[in-house]
mmCIF file of N, CA and C in Angstrom:
data_model
loop_
_atom_site.group_PDB
_atom_site.id
_atom_site.type_symbol
_atom_site.label_atom_id
_atom_site.label_comp_id
_atom_site.label_asym_id
_atom_site.label_seq_id
_atom_site.Cartn_x
_atom_site.Cartn_y
_atom_site.Cartn_z
ATOM 1 N N VAL A 12 -7.411 -39.239 64.978
ATOM 2 C CA VAL A 12 -7.362 -37.573 64.677
ATOM 3 C C VAL A 12 -7.568 -36.903 66.095
ATOM 4 N N GLN A 13 -6.836 -35.763 65.462
ATOM 5 C CA GLN A 13 -6.928 -34.650 67.267
ATOM 6 C C GLN A 13 -6.963 -33.035 66.423
ATOM 7 N N LEU A 14 -7.460 -32.017 67.028
ATOM 8 C CA LEU A 14 -7.969 -31.106 66.890
ATOM 9 C C LEU A 14 -7.421 -30.488 67.975
ATOM 10 N N GLN A 15 -6.366 -29.759 68.166
ATOM 11 C CA GLN A 15 -6.152 -29.185 69.816
ATOM 12 C C GLN A 15 -5.854 -27.621 69.342
ATOM 13 N N ALA A 16 -7.531 -27.051 70.241
ATOM 14 C CA ALA A 16 -7.308 -25.592 70.407
ATOM 15 C C ALA A 16 -6.874 -25.271 71.442
ATOM 16 N N SER A 17 -6.088 -23.830 71.217
ATOM 17 C CA SER A 17 -5.511 -23.094 72.427
ATOM 18 C C SER A 17 -5.523 -21.742 72.464
ATOM 19 N N GLY A 18 -5.016 -21.248 73.117
ATOM 20 C CA GLY A 18 -5.142 -19.544 73.232
ATOM 21 C C GLY A 18 -5.930 -18.912 73.670
ATOM 22 N N GLY A 19 -6.768 -19.258 74.671
ATOM 23 C CA GLY A 19 -8.091 -18.549 75.265
ATOM 24 C C GLY A 19 -7.281 -17.875 76.593
ATOM 25 N N GLY A 20 -8.528 -17.101 76.913
ATOM 26 C CA GLY A 20 -7.888 -16.443 78.300
ATOM 27 C C GLY A 20 -9.128 -15.685 78.547
ATOM 28 N N LEU A 21 -8.275 -14.631 79.787
ATOM 29 C CA LEU A 21 -9.183 -13.698 80.403
ATOM 30 C C LEU A 21 -8.752 -12.339 79.897
ATOM 31 N N VAL A 22 -9.708 -11.644 79.058
ATOM 32 C CA VAL A 22 -8.977 -10.443 78.226
ATOM 33 C C VAL A 22 -10.704 -9.386 78.930
ATOM 34 N N GLN A 23 -10.335 -8.007 78.625
ATOM 35 C CA GLN A 23 -11.223 -6.999 78.660
ATOM 36 C C GLN A 23 -12.598 -6.660 77.368
ATOM 37 N N ALA A 24 -13.106 -5.895 77.470
ATOM 38 C CA ALA A 24 -13.861 -5.817 76.337
ATOM 39 C C ALA A 24 -13.343 -4.693 75.388
ATOM 40 N N GLY A 25 -13.133 -5.211 74.431
ATOM 41 C CA GLY A 25 -12.310 -4.303 73.446
ATOM 42 C C GLY A 25 -10.794 -5.094 73.025
ATOM 43 N N ASP A 26 -10.376 -5.683 73.863
ATOM 44 C CA ASP A 26 -9.345 -6.803 73.249
ATOM 45 C C ASP A 26 -9.640 -7.214 72.397
ATOM 46 N N SER A 27 -8.187 -8.249 71.934
ATOM 47 C CA SER A 27 -7.898 -9.008 70.834
ATOM 48 C C SER A 27 -7.464 -10.322 71.403
ATOM 49 N N LEU A 28 -8.155 -11.366 70.773
ATOM 50 C CA LEU A 28 -6.834 -12.315 71.195
ATOM 51 C C LEU A 28 -7.289 -13.508 69.912
ATOM 52 N N ARG A 29 -6.131 -14.335 69.645
ATOM 53 C CA ARG A 29 -6.187 -15.087 68.790
ATOM 54 C C ARG A 29 -5.945 -16.279 69.161
ATOM 55 N N LEU A 30 -6.702 -17.154 68.773
ATOM 56 C CA LEU A 30 -7.196 -18.564 68.842
ATOM 57 C C LEU A 30 -6.283 -19.670 67.753
ATOM 58 N N GLN A 31 -5.628 -20.826 68.223
ATOM 59 C CA GLN A 31 -5.074 -21.605 67.057
ATOM 60 C C GLN A 31 -5.628 -23.156 67.214
ATOM 61 N N CYS A 32 -5.620 -23.720 66.224
ATOM 62 C CA CYS A 32 -6.090 -24.958 66.169
ATOM 63 C C CYS A 32 -5.253 -25.754 65.331
ATOM 64 N N VAL A 33 -4.673 -26.791 66.088
ATOM 65 C CA VAL A 33 -3.564 -27.770 65.163
ATOM 66 C C VAL A 33 -4.404 -28.933 64.830
ATOM 67 N N PRO A 34 -4.653 -29.175 64.004
ATOM 68 C CA PRO A 34 -5.099 -30.732 63.436
ATOM 69 C C PRO A 34 -4.048 -31.900 63.129
ATOM 70 N N SER A 35 -4.382 -33.153 63.454
ATOM 71 C CA SER A 35 -3.341 -33.820 63.542
ATOM 72 C C SER A 35 -4.219 -35.344 63.206
ATOM 73 N N GLY A 36 -3.150 -36.560 62.528
ATOM 74 C CA GLY A 36 -4.071 -37.622 62.716
ATOM 75 C C GLY A 36 -4.854 -38.182 61.329
ATOM 76 N N ARG A 37 -4.650 -37.223 60.350
ATOM 77 C CA ARG A 37 -4.831 -37.635 59.107
ATOM 78 C C ARG A 37 -5.125 -36.263 58.261
ATOM 79 N N THR A 38 -4.818 -36.468 56.619
ATOM 80 C CA THR A 38 -5.000 -35.681 55.606
ATOM 81 C C THR A 38 -6.563 -34.678 56.160
ATOM 82 N N PHE A 39 -6.525 -33.759 55.692
ATOM 83 C CA PHE A 39 -8.191 -32.785 55.565
ATOM 84 C C PHE A 39 -8.159 -32.240 54.586
ATOM 85 N N ARG A 40 -7.862 -33.120 53.298
ATOM 86 C CA ARG A 40 -8.327 -32.404 52.181
ATOM 87 C C ARG A 40 -9.383 -32.776 51.523
ATOM 88 N N GLY A 41 -10.278 -31.507 51.456
ATOM 89 C CA GLY A 41 -11.501 -31.395 51.258
ATOM 90 C C GLY A 41 -12.577 -31.323 52.496
ATOM 91 N N PHE A 42 -11.977 -31.154 53.418
ATOM 92 C CA PHE A 42 -12.536 -30.439 54.664
ATOM 93 C C PHE A 42 -12.816 -29.515 54.658
ATOM 94 N N GLY A 43 -13.905 -28.473 55.588
ATOM 95 C CA GLY A 43 -14.029 -27.860 56.490
ATOM 96 C C GLY A 43 -13.614 -27.623 57.631
ATOM 97 N N MET A 44 -12.939 -26.571 57.952
ATOM 98 C CA MET A 44 -12.534 -26.398 59.612
ATOM 99 C C MET A 44 -13.134 -25.283 60.037
ATOM 100 N N VAL A 45 -13.945 -25.581 60.967
ATOM 101 C CA VAL A 45 -15.071 -24.725 61.796
ATOM 102 C C VAL A 45 -14.588 -24.190 63.066
ATOM 103 N N TRP A 46 -14.850 -23.360 63.593
ATOM 104 C CA TRP A 46 -15.126 -22.786 64.889
ATOM 105 C C TRP A 46 -16.551 -22.651 65.387
ATOM 106 N N TRP A 47 -16.586 -23.176 66.780
ATOM 107 C CA TRP A 47 -17.876 -22.958 66.776
ATOM 108 C C TRP A 47 -17.569 -22.668 68.500
ATOM 109 N N ARG A 48 -18.424 -22.120 69.318
ATOM 110 C CA ARG A 48 -18.549 -22.042 70.287
ATOM 111 C C ARG A 48 -19.428 -22.249 71.476
ATOM 112 N N GLN A 49 -19.684 -22.200 72.778
ATOM 113 C CA GLN A 49 -20.808 -22.521 73.384
ATOM 114 C C GLN A 49 -20.535 -21.593 74.884
ATOM 115 N N ALA A 50 -21.877 -20.847 75.015
ATOM 116 C CA ALA A 50 -21.811 -19.710 76.738
ATOM 117 C C ALA A 50 -22.360 -20.814 77.236
ATOM 118 N N PRO A 51 -22.197 -20.429 78.632
ATOM 119 C CA PRO A 51 -23.161 -20.796 79.818
ATOM 120 C C PRO A 51 -24.532 -20.975 79.174
ATOM 121 N N GLY A 52 -25.202 -22.083 79.637
ATOM 122 C CA GLY A 52 -26.752 -22.220 79.184
ATOM 123 C C GLY A 52 -27.162 -22.052 77.907
ATOM 124 N N LYS A 53 -26.060 -21.826 76.844
ATOM 125 C CA LYS A 53 -26.875 -21.890 75.686
ATOM 126 C C LYS A 53 -26.104 -22.846 74.797
ATOM 127 N N GLU A 54 -26.539 -22.908 73.506
ATOM 128 C CA GLU A 54 -26.669 -24.311 72.554
ATOM 129 C C GLU A 54 -25.301 -23.570 72.032
ATOM 130 N N ARG A 55 -24.847 -24.811 71.664
ATOM 131 C CA ARG A 55 -23.363 -24.427 70.482
ATOM 132 C C ARG A 55 -23.863 -23.580 69.248
ATOM 133 N N GLU A 56 -22.723 -22.569 69.244
ATOM 134 C CA GLU A 56 -23.173 -21.740 68.210
ATOM 135 C C GLU A 56 -21.873 -22.148 67.036
ATOM 136 N N PHE A 57 -22.376 -21.786 65.763
ATOM 137 C CA PHE A 57 -21.171 -21.533 64.444
ATOM 138 C C PHE A 57 -20.576 -20.137 64.708
ATOM 139 N N VAL A 58 -19.423 -20.249 64.762
ATOM 140 C CA VAL A 58 -18.641 -18.623 64.629
ATOM 141 C C VAL A 58 -18.290 -19.042 63.321
ATOM 142 N N GLY A 59 -17.648 -19.527 62.299
ATOM 143 C CA GLY A 59 -16.984 -19.246 61.225
ATOM 144 C C GLY A 59 -16.233 -20.405 60.885
ATOM 145 N N ALA A 60 -15.922 -20.645 59.652
ATOM 146 C CA ALA A 60 -15.176 -21.670 58.768
ATOM 147 C C ALA A 60 -14.483 -21.341 57.536
ATOM 148 N N ILE A 61 -13.303 -22.447 57.694
ATOM 149 C CA ILE A 61 -12.095 -22.337 56.390
ATOM 150 C C ILE A 61 -12.223 -23.378 55.708
ATOM 151 N N ASN A 62 -12.479 -23.230 54.553
ATOM 152 C CA ASN A 62 -12.137 -24.489 53.325
ATOM 153 C C ASN A 62 -10.528 -24.435 53.522
ATOM 154 N N TRP A 63 -9.946 -25.968 54.073
ATOM 155 C CA TRP A 63 -9.087 -26.396 54.137
ATOM 156 C C TRP A 63 -8.053 -26.090 52.992
ATOM 157 N N ASP A 64 -8.831 -26.677 51.646
ATOM 158 C CA ASP A 64 -7.993 -26.208 50.890
ATOM 159 C C ASP A 64 -7.690 -25.196 49.524
ATOM 160 N N GLU A 65 -9.152 -24.284 49.555
ATOM 161 C CA GLU A 65 -8.766 -23.110 49.094
ATOM 162 C C GLU A 65 -8.659 -21.828 50.049
ATOM 163 N N GLY A 66 -9.448 -22.231 50.977
ATOM 164 C CA GLY A 66 -8.761 -20.891 52.282
ATOM 165 C C GLY A 66 -10.310 -20.020 52.352
ATOM 166 N N ASN A 67 -11.102 -20.359 51.257
ATOM 167 C CA ASN A 67 -12.290 -19.187 51.523
ATOM 168 C C ASN A 67 -12.796 -19.125 53.045
ATOM 169 N N THR A 68 -13.793 -18.398 53.260
ATOM 170 C CA THR A 68 -14.147 -18.324 54.977
ATOM 171 C C THR A 68 -15.195 -17.629 54.465
ATOM 172 N N VAL A 69 -16.423 -18.265 55.945
ATOM 173 C CA VAL A 69 -17.456 -17.687 56.118
ATOM 174 C C VAL A 69 -17.813 -17.735 57.254
ATOM 175 N N TYR A 70 -18.746 -16.308 57.968
ATOM 176 C CA TYR A 70 -18.679 -16.451 59.520
ATOM 177 C C TYR A 70 -19.891 -16.134 59.728
ATOM 178 N N GLU A 71 -20.477 -16.061 61.204
ATOM 179 C CA GLU A 71 -21.834 -15.679 61.665
ATOM 180 C C GLU A 71 -22.156 -14.262 61.614
ATOM 181 N N ASP A 72 -23.062 -14.452 61.359
ATOM 182 C CA ASP A 72 -23.450 -12.488 61.183
ATOM 183 C C ASP A 72 -22.457 -11.820 62.513
ATOM 184 N N SER A 73 -22.513 -12.141 63.760
ATOM 185 C CA SER A 73 -22.738 -11.377 64.992
ATOM 186 C C SER A 73 -20.851 -11.290 65.150
ATOM 187 N N VAL A 74 -19.881 -11.783 64.223
ATOM 188 C CA VAL A 74 -18.966 -11.881 64.510
ATOM 189 C C VAL A 74 -17.728 -10.804 63.349
ATOM 190 N N THR A 75 -19.170 -10.964 62.208
ATOM 191 C CA THR A 75 -18.437 -10.621 60.791
ATOM 192 C C THR A 75 -17.928 -9.126 61.187
ATOM 193 N N GLY A 76 -16.805 -8.858 60.206
ATOM 194 C CA GLY A 76 -15.554 -7.644 60.663
ATOM 195 C C GLY A 76 -14.880 -7.634 62.000
ATOM 196 N N ARG A 77 -15.451 -8.397 62.877
ATOM 197 C CA ARG A 77 -14.577 -8.700 64.182
ATOM 198 C C ARG A 77 -13.633 -9.826 64.268
ATOM 199 N N PHE A 78 -13.979 -11.049 63.559
ATOM 200 C CA PHE A 78 -13.138 -12.161 63.876
ATOM 201 C C PHE A 78 -12.818 -12.450 62.601
ATOM 202 N N THR A 79 -11.478 -13.414 62.250
ATOM 203 C CA THR A 79 -10.734 -13.432 61.196
ATOM 204 C C THR A 79 -10.390 -14.881 61.082
ATOM 205 N N ILE A 80 -10.778 -16.007 60.497
ATOM 206 C CA ILE A 80 -10.072 -17.340 60.179
ATOM 207 C C ILE A 80 -9.260 -16.888 59.331
ATOM 208 N N SER A 81 -8.068 -17.853 59.678
ATOM 209 C CA SER A 81 -7.125 -18.055 58.516
ATOM 210 C C SER A 81 -6.299 -19.388 58.816
ATOM 211 N N ARG A 82 -5.390 -19.982 58.310
ATOM 212 C CA ARG A 82 -4.461 -20.961 58.134
ATOM 213 C C ARG A 82 -3.287 -20.344 57.779
ATOM 214 N N ASP A 83 -2.512 -21.246 57.852
ATOM 215 C CA ASP A 83 -0.855 -21.213 57.526
ATOM 216 C C ASP A 83 -0.613 -21.889 56.145
ATOM 217 N N ASN A 84 -0.094 -21.366 55.203
ATOM 218 C CA ASN A 84 0.684 -21.844 53.970
ATOM 219 C C ASN A 84 0.844 -23.676 53.835
ATOM 220 N N ALA A 85 1.048 -24.025 54.833
ATOM 221 C CA ALA A 85 1.749 -25.622 55.101
ATOM 222 C C ALA A 85 0.396 -26.495 55.389
ATOM 223 N N LYS A 86 -0.526 -25.421 56.011
ATOM 224 C CA LYS A 86 -2.005 -26.045 56.676
ATOM 225 C C LYS A 86 -1.710 -26.773 58.008
ATOM 226 N N THR A 87 -0.836 -26.395 58.335
ATOM 227 C CA THR A 87 -0.737 -27.643 59.792
ATOM 228 C C THR A 87 -1.501 -26.435 60.730
ATOM 229 N N THR A 88 -1.943 -25.174 61.019
ATOM 230 C CA THR A 88 -2.471 -24.471 61.921
ATOM 231 C C THR A 88 -3.755 -23.739 61.258
ATOM 232 N N MET A 89 -5.022 -23.855 62.287
ATOM 233 C CA MET A 89 -5.683 -22.777 61.973
ATOM 234 C C MET A 89 -6.009 -21.719 62.907
ATOM 235 N N TYR A 90 -6.238 -20.368 62.731
ATOM 236 C CA TYR A 90 -5.914 -19.429 63.588
ATOM 237 C C TYR A 90 -7.771 -18.731 63.632
ATOM 238 N N LEU A 91 -7.934 -18.183 64.715
ATOM 239 C CA LEU A 91 -9.071 -17.385 64.924
ATOM 240 C C LEU A 91 -8.705 -16.267 65.532
ATOM 241 N N GLN A 92 -8.943 -14.967 65.056
ATOM 242 C CA GLN A 92 -8.142 -13.763 65.309
ATOM 243 C C GLN A 92 -9.733 -13.088 65.669
ATOM 244 N N MET A 93 -9.854 -12.701 67.045
ATOM 245 C CA MET A 93 -10.975 -12.048 67.715
ATOM 246 C C MET A 93 -10.468 -10.693 67.956
ATOM 247 N N ASN A 94 -11.432 -9.758 67.587
ATOM 248 C CA ASN A 94 -10.916 -8.099 67.641
ATOM 249 C C ASN A 94 -11.802 -7.983 68.319
ATOM 250 N N ASN A 95 -11.887 -6.481 69.014
ATOM 251 C CA ASN A 95 -13.162 -5.852 69.466
ATOM 252 C C ASN A 95 -13.937 -6.854 70.544
ATOM 253 N N LEU A 96 -13.424 -7.553 71.013
ATOM 254 C CA LEU A 96 -14.406 -8.575 71.749
ATOM 255 C C LEU A 96 -15.346 -8.060 72.271
ATOM 256 N N LYS A 97 -16.168 -8.398 73.191
ATOM 257 C CA LYS A 97 -17.163 -7.945 73.890
ATOM 258 C C LYS A 97 -17.763 -9.017 74.876
ATOM 259 N N PRO A 98 -18.442 -8.424 75.642
ATOM 260 C CA PRO A 98 -18.851 -9.773 77.026
ATOM 261 C C PRO A 98 -19.804 -11.022 76.570
ATOM 262 N N GLU A 99 -20.338 -10.701 75.183
ATOM 263 C CA GLU A 99 -21.194 -11.681 74.759
ATOM 264 C C GLU A 99 -20.256 -12.737 74.127
ATOM 265 N N ASP A 100 -18.953 -12.428 74.036
ATOM 266 C CA ASP A 100 -18.431 -13.627 73.227
ATOM 267 C C ASP A 100 -17.818 -14.234 73.943
ATOM 268 N N THR A 101 -18.124 -14.294 75.450
ATOM 269 C CA THR A 101 -17.555 -15.219 76.501
ATOM 270 C C THR A 101 -18.303 -16.945 75.923
ATOM 271 N N ALA A 102 -17.132 -17.700 75.762
ATOM 272 C CA ALA A 102 -17.936 -18.895 75.693
ATOM 273 C C ALA A 102 -16.379 -19.872 76.044
ATOM 274 N N ILE A 103 -16.820 -21.188 75.656
ATOM 275 C CA ILE A 103 -15.813 -21.843 75.031
ATOM 276 C C ILE A 103 -15.642 -22.191 73.894
ATOM 277 N N TYR A 104 -14.690 -21.854 73.277
ATOM 278 C CA TYR A 104 -14.525 -22.179 71.962
ATOM 279 C C TYR A 104 -13.502 -23.578 71.789
ATOM 280 N N TYR A 105 -14.745 -23.917 70.311
ATOM 281 C CA TYR A 105 -14.250 -25.247 69.770
ATOM 282 C C TYR A 105 -13.580 -25.038 68.692
ATOM 283 N N CYS A 106 -12.699 -26.127 67.791
ATOM 284 C CA CYS A 106 -12.134 -26.650 66.494
ATOM 285 C C CYS A 106 -12.791 -27.516 66.156
ATOM 286 N N ALA A 107 -13.053 -27.587 65.133
ATOM 287 C CA ALA A 107 -14.250 -29.268 64.748
ATOM 288 C C ALA A 107 -13.485 -28.769 62.973
ATOM 289 N N ALA A 108 -13.800 -30.452 62.298
ATOM 290 C CA ALA A 108 -13.716 -30.565 61.050
ATOM 291 C C ALA A 108 -15.237 -31.546 60.565
ATOM 292 N N GLY A 109 -15.346 -30.715 59.354
ATOM 293 C CA GLY A 109 -16.570 -31.452 58.661
ATOM 294 C C GLY A 109 -16.426 -31.522 57.334
ATOM 295 N N SER A 110 -16.556 -32.699 56.607
ATOM 296 C CA SER A 110 -16.786 -33.050 55.301
ATOM 297 C C SER A 110 -17.702 -32.587 54.493
ATOM 298 N N ALA A 111 -18.849 -32.325 55.184
ATOM 299 C CA ALA A 111 -19.713 -31.769 54.474
ATOM 300 C C ALA A 111 -20.527 -30.108 54.590
ATOM 301 N N SER A 112 -21.300 -29.855 55.143
ATOM 302 C CA SER A 112 -21.951 -28.295 55.388
ATOM 303 C C SER A 112 -20.821 -27.741 56.867
ATOM 304 N N PRO A 113 -20.425 -26.419 56.248
ATOM 305 C CA PRO A 113 -19.628 -26.027 57.657
ATOM 306 C C PRO A 113 -20.653 -25.518 58.862
ATOM 307 N N ARG A 114 -21.794 -26.043 58.644
ATOM 308 C CA ARG A 114 -22.537 -25.489 59.746
ATOM 309 C C ARG A 114 -23.395 -26.690 60.169
ATOM 310 N N GLY A 115 -23.012 -27.971 59.647
ATOM 311 C CA GLY A 115 -23.700 -28.774 59.965
ATOM 312 C C GLY A 115 -22.979 -30.030 61.017
ATOM 313 N N TYR A 116 -23.191 -31.110 60.134
ATOM 314 C CA TYR A 116 -22.536 -32.172 61.009
ATOM 315 C C TYR A 116 -21.217 -32.350 61.060
ATOM 316 N N MET A 117 -19.917 -32.463 62.459
ATOM 317 C CA MET A 117 -18.848 -32.614 62.206
ATOM 318 C C MET A 117 -18.199 -33.857 62.351
ATOM 319 N N ASP A 118 -17.164 -34.223 61.808
ATOM 320 C CA ASP A 118 -16.404 -35.616 61.811
ATOM 321 C C ASP A 118 -15.740 -35.303 62.977
ATOM 322 N N TYR A 119 -15.119 -34.562 63.040
ATOM 323 C CA TYR A 119 -14.272 -34.362 64.413
ATOM 324 C C TYR A 119 -14.191 -33.073 65.405
ATOM 325 N N TRP A 120 -13.943 -33.041 66.443
ATOM 326 C CA TRP A 120 -14.816 -32.590 67.705
ATOM 327 C C TRP A 120 -12.721 -32.146 68.684
ATOM 328 N N GLY A 121 -12.518 -31.170 68.552
ATOM 329 C CA GLY A 121 -11.213 -30.881 69.382
ATOM 330 C C GLY A 121 -11.996 -30.241 70.982
ATOM 331 N N LYS A 122 -11.119 -30.391 71.851
ATOM 332 C CA LYS A 122 -11.430 -29.602 73.293
ATOM 333 C C LYS A 122 -11.226 -28.289 73.168
ATOM 334 N N GLY A 123 -12.060 -27.699 73.874
ATOM 335 C CA GLY A 123 -12.125 -26.233 73.751
ATOM 336 C C GLY A 123 -11.199 -25.634 74.396
ATOM 337 N N THR A 124 -11.245 -24.374 74.272
ATOM 338 C CA THR A 124 -10.423 -23.512 75.181
ATOM 339 C C THR A 124 -11.303 -22.252 75.516
ATOM 340 N N GLN A 125 -11.239 -21.605 76.711
ATOM 341 C CA GLN A 125 -12.239 -21.048 77.397
ATOM 342 C C GLN A 125 -11.902 -19.040 76.763
ATOM 343 N N VAL A 126 -12.809 -18.784 76.497
ATOM 344 C CA VAL A 126 -12.766 -17.129 76.347
ATOM 345 C C VAL A 126 -13.586 -16.615 77.062
ATOM 346 N N THR A 127 -13.002 -15.941 78.051
ATOM 347 C CA THR A 127 -13.784 -14.808 78.930
ATOM 348 C C THR A 127 -13.444 -13.802 78.528
ATOM 349 N N VAL A 128 -14.494 -12.469 78.600
ATOM 350 C CA VAL A 128 -14.507 -10.988 77.897
ATOM 351 C C VAL A 128 -15.063 -10.583 79.355
ATOM 352 N N SER A 129 -14.423 -9.516 80.066
ATOM 353 C CA SER A 129 -14.681 -8.910 80.891
ATOM 354 C C SER A 129 -15.393 -7.643 80.474
ATOM 355 N N SER A 130 -16.265 -6.957 81.055
ATOM 356 C CA SER A 130 -16.857 -5.632 80.852
ATOM 357 C C SER A 130 -16.329 -4.940 81.562
#
């Protein structure tokens, strides 16, 4: 199983960036696909999740209204559209897949992609 995240980079405050995650190696029916992030010196933080079957989404309060999670209809790719980025959004962003609570244990993790927001 692989979860390949990409799309990170260096942007300025107020800019937008879109990350993507391509899951492979098994069917993810019944899973939630989740974005997490970890800033330097901080614990890993839940960003948001999408129900892979239904497409419903949930977000952490700090990103609500700025970040949007989506997937393509073929369920091959998950996206994280990040608008109005702030320096505090700087982190390594990970995609993961969990069969239980989206904020809980993750069955699979991908390698992260670095997002750096300059002020």
